[in-house]
mmCIF file of C-alpha atoms in Angstrom:
data_model
loop_
_atom_site.group_PDB
_atom_site.id
_atom_site.type_symbol
_atom_site.label_atom_id
_atom_site.label_comp_id
_atom_site.label_asym_id
_atom_site.label_seq_id
_atom_site.Cartn_x
_atom_site.Cartn_y
_atom_site.Cartn_z
ATOM 1 C CA UNK A 1 -89.491 182.474 86.606
ATOM 2 C CA UNK A 2 -89.138 185.881 84.964
ATOM 3 C CA UNK A 3 -91.727 186.841 82.402
ATOM 4 C CA UNK A 4 -90.010 189.949 81.097
ATOM 5 C CA UNK A 5 -86.931 190.348 78.990
ATOM 6 C CA UNK A 6 -83.766 190.850 81.087
ATOM 7 C CA UNK A 7 -82.757 194.488 81.173
ATOM 8 C CA UNK A 8 -86.177 195.832 80.163
ATOM 9 C CA UNK A 9 -88.541 197.599 82.509
ATOM 10 C CA UNK A 10 -92.319 197.746 82.238
ATOM 11 C CA UNK A 11 -95.443 195.739 82.882
ATOM 12 C CA UNK A 12 -96.222 192.274 81.706
ATOM 13 C CA UNK A 13 -99.320 191.575 79.665
ATOM 14 C CA UNK A 14 -100.924 189.757 82.617
ATOM 15 C CA UNK A 15 -100.389 192.755 84.904
ATOM 16 C CA UNK A 16 -101.965 195.084 82.355
ATOM 17 C CA UNK A 17 -104.969 192.777 81.889
ATOM 18 C CA UNK A 18 -105.528 192.604 85.657
ATOM 19 C CA UNK A 19 -105.449 196.404 85.943
ATOM 20 C CA UNK A 20 -107.873 196.825 83.021
ATOM 21 C CA UNK A 21 -110.241 194.244 84.542
ATOM 22 C CA UNK A 22 -110.185 196.035 87.915
ATOM 23 C CA UNK A 23 -110.929 199.373 86.258
ATOM 24 C CA UNK A 24 -113.797 197.836 84.255
ATOM 25 C CA UNK A 25 -115.362 196.328 87.396
ATOM 26 C CA UNK A 26 -115.043 199.619 89.279
ATOM 27 C CA UNK A 27 -116.639 201.558 86.412
ATOM 28 C CA UNK A 28 -119.535 199.090 86.235
ATOM 29 C CA UNK A 29 -120.100 199.352 89.985
ATOM 30 C CA UNK A 30 -120.137 203.140 89.877
ATOM 31 C CA UNK A 31 -122.548 203.240 86.952
ATOM 32 C CA UNK A 32 -124.996 200.914 88.741
ATOM 33 C CA UNK A 33 -124.686 202.901 91.968
ATOM 34 C CA UNK A 34 -125.422 206.185 90.223
ATOM 35 C CA UNK A 35 -128.363 204.838 88.204
ATOM 36 C CA UNK A 36 -131.468 206.375 89.732
ATOM 37 C CA UNK A 37 -133.740 206.881 86.785
ATOM 38 C CA UNK A 38 -137.207 208.395 86.903
ATOM 39 C CA UNK A 39 -138.502 204.880 86.223
ATOM 40 C CA UNK A 40 -136.889 203.558 89.409
ATOM 41 C CA UNK A 41 -138.120 206.602 91.349
ATOM 42 C CA UNK A 42 -141.710 205.964 90.274
ATOM 43 C CA UNK A 43 -141.467 202.306 91.329
ATOM 44 C CA UNK A 44 -140.027 203.364 94.694
ATOM 45 C CA UNK A 45 -142.900 205.840 95.186
ATOM 46 C CA UNK A 46 -145.420 203.102 94.379
ATOM 47 C CA UNK A 47 -143.894 200.657 96.868
ATOM 48 C CA UNK A 48 -143.790 203.362 99.531
ATOM 49 C CA UNK A 49 -147.422 204.352 98.927
ATOM 50 C CA UNK A 50 -148.546 200.722 99.107
ATOM 51 C CA UNK A 51 -146.789 200.376 102.475
ATOM 52 C CA UNK A 52 -148.318 203.637 103.753
ATOM 53 C CA UNK A 53 -151.808 202.576 102.675
ATOM 54 C CA UNK A 54 -151.428 199.264 104.487
ATOM 55 C CA UNK A 55 -150.157 201.060 107.593
ATOM 56 C CA UNK A 56 -153.178 203.370 107.557
ATOM 57 C CA UNK A 57 -155.463 200.396 106.956
ATOM 58 C CA UNK A 58 -153.997 198.658 110.015
ATOM 59 C CA UNK A 59 -154.380 201.804 112.127
ATOM 60 C CA UNK A 60 -158.005 202.057 111.032
ATOM 61 C CA UNK A 61 -158.731 198.451 111.966
ATOM 62 C CA UNK A 62 -157.065 198.712 115.379
ATOM 63 C CA UNK A 63 -158.661 202.049 116.304
ATOM 64 C CA UNK A 64 -162.076 201.385 114.750
ATOM 65 C CA UNK A 65 -161.958 204.827 113.102
ATOM 66 C CA UNK A 66 -162.468 205.135 109.324
ATOM 67 C CA UNK A 67 -159.335 206.309 107.477
ATOM 68 C CA UNK A 68 -159.347 207.843 104.011
ATOM 69 C CA UNK A 69 -156.498 208.762 101.666
ATOM 70 C CA UNK A 70 -156.653 211.448 98.996
ATOM 71 C CA UNK A 71 -154.105 213.284 96.853
ATOM 72 C CA UNK A 72 -153.301 216.903 97.721
ATOM 73 C CA UNK A 73 -151.176 219.657 96.221
ATOM 74 C CA UNK A 74 -147.596 218.356 96.209
ATOM 75 C CA UNK A 75 -148.474 215.215 98.125
ATOM 76 C CA UNK A 76 -151.400 213.444 99.771
ATOM 77 C CA UNK A 77 -153.193 213.315 103.094
ATOM 78 C CA UNK A 78 -154.750 210.772 105.407
ATOM 79 C CA UNK A 79 -157.950 211.593 107.299
ATOM 80 C CA UNK A 80 -158.671 209.668 110.488
ATOM 81 C CA UNK A 81 -155.107 208.849 111.580
ATOM 82 C CA UNK A 82 -153.177 210.413 114.421
ATOM 83 C CA UNK A 83 -151.899 213.802 113.257
ATOM 84 C CA UNK A 84 -148.470 213.526 111.578
ATOM 85 C CA UNK A 85 -148.200 209.782 112.232
ATOM 86 C CA UNK A 86 -147.863 209.181 108.469
ATOM 87 C CA UNK A 87 -145.974 211.256 105.885
ATOM 88 C CA UNK A 88 -147.889 213.460 103.471
ATOM 89 C CA UNK A 89 -145.274 214.271 100.809
ATOM 90 C CA UNK A 90 -143.879 212.411 97.806
ATOM 91 C CA UNK A 91 -140.199 211.502 97.785
ATOM 92 C CA UNK A 92 -139.820 213.150 94.364
ATOM 93 C CA UNK A 93 -141.489 216.351 93.181
ATOM 94 C CA UNK A 94 -142.226 214.786 89.749
ATOM 95 C CA UNK A 95 -144.718 212.290 91.231
ATOM 96 C CA UNK A 96 -148.396 212.898 90.516
ATOM 97 C CA UNK A 97 -151.676 211.032 90.938
ATOM 98 C CA UNK A 98 -153.945 210.372 87.972
ATOM 99 C CA UNK A 99 -157.356 211.845 88.730
ATOM 100 C CA UNK A 100 -158.554 212.572 92.245
ATOM 101 C CA UNK A 101 -159.300 209.208 93.839
ATOM 102 C CA UNK A 102 -160.289 208.884 97.478
ATOM 103 C CA UNK A 103 -159.421 205.560 99.076
ATOM 104 C CA UNK A 104 -161.398 204.278 102.064
ATOM 105 C CA UNK A 105 -159.103 202.114 104.186
ATOM 106 C CA UNK A 106 -161.311 200.698 106.894
ATOM 107 C CA UNK A 107 -162.121 199.982 109.682
ATOM 108 C CA UNK A 108 -163.763 196.865 108.244
ATOM 109 C CA UNK A 109 -161.375 193.968 107.549
ATOM 110 C CA UNK A 110 -162.685 193.683 103.985
ATOM 111 C CA UNK A 111 -162.889 196.882 101.972
ATOM 112 C CA UNK A 112 -164.134 197.537 98.449
ATOM 113 C CA UNK A 113 -161.692 196.985 95.555
ATOM 114 C CA UNK A 114 -159.865 200.239 94.880
ATOM 115 C CA UNK A 115 -156.627 201.670 93.607
ATOM 116 C CA UNK A 116 -154.616 204.680 92.559
ATOM 117 C CA UNK A 117 -152.373 205.354 89.546
ATOM 118 C CA UNK A 118 -149.084 207.221 89.936
ATOM 119 C CA UNK A 119 -147.449 209.200 87.134
ATOM 120 C CA UNK A 120 -144.147 211.021 86.747
ATOM 121 C CA UNK A 121 -143.811 214.328 84.915
ATOM 122 C CA UNK A 122 -140.408 213.195 83.629
ATOM 123 C CA UNK A 123 -141.922 209.979 82.166
ATOM 124 C CA UNK A 124 -145.265 210.958 80.620
ATOM 125 C CA UNK A 125 -145.882 207.527 79.039
ATOM 126 C CA UNK A 126 -145.219 205.505 82.212
ATOM 127 C CA UNK A 127 -147.605 204.886 85.099
ATOM 128 C CA UNK A 128 -147.783 202.526 88.069
ATOM 129 C CA UNK A 129 -151.056 201.339 89.608
ATOM 130 C CA UNK A 130 -151.350 200.409 93.270
ATOM 131 C CA UNK A 131 -154.517 198.461 94.046
ATOM 132 C CA UNK A 132 -156.272 196.011 96.322
ATOM 133 C CA UNK A 133 -159.122 193.626 95.694
ATOM 134 C CA UNK A 134 -160.466 194.491 99.154
ATOM 135 C CA UNK A 135 -159.077 191.444 100.891
ATOM 136 C CA UNK A 136 -155.399 191.380 99.944
ATOM 137 C CA UNK A 137 -152.938 194.175 100.796
ATOM 138 C CA UNK A 138 -152.301 197.108 98.492
ATOM 139 C CA UNK A 139 -149.622 196.211 95.982
ATOM 140 C CA UNK A 140 -148.364 197.206 92.548
ATOM 141 C CA UNK A 141 -150.971 195.908 90.131
ATOM 142 C CA UNK A 142 -149.836 194.143 86.971
ATOM 143 C CA UNK A 143 -150.316 196.005 83.723
ATOM 144 C CA UNK A 144 -153.581 195.024 82.128
ATOM 145 C CA UNK A 145 -155.612 195.767 79.022
#
């Protein structure tokens, strides 16, 4: 069954709608793929730091050597771990630590409650806190009063 007028050339309305829908889906996919806001970067830094702190905590428990974490210029450092076994730089240069906390990560299985707050220079009103109650792993702490 022909949907166009005999003798005329061109696209049918259905063909045009399909093309427009494909273009809209492609544009949406590209916009989501390119979206890497400072907010998402700060969350990624927080998740990474929580994983690094737990890794250092595990190394401390298995070796029996106390491990500490502290911020440093342009990054952070771990004391008590094998040299260069853990990274010491932020993924993004905008990441900063509020204050100068020192975290003690072991070797005891239960440590004191402690945490660290990350900030981004590109988002001055946003912060993310990574904390532990001493028993549970380090994780992003919920916003509180």
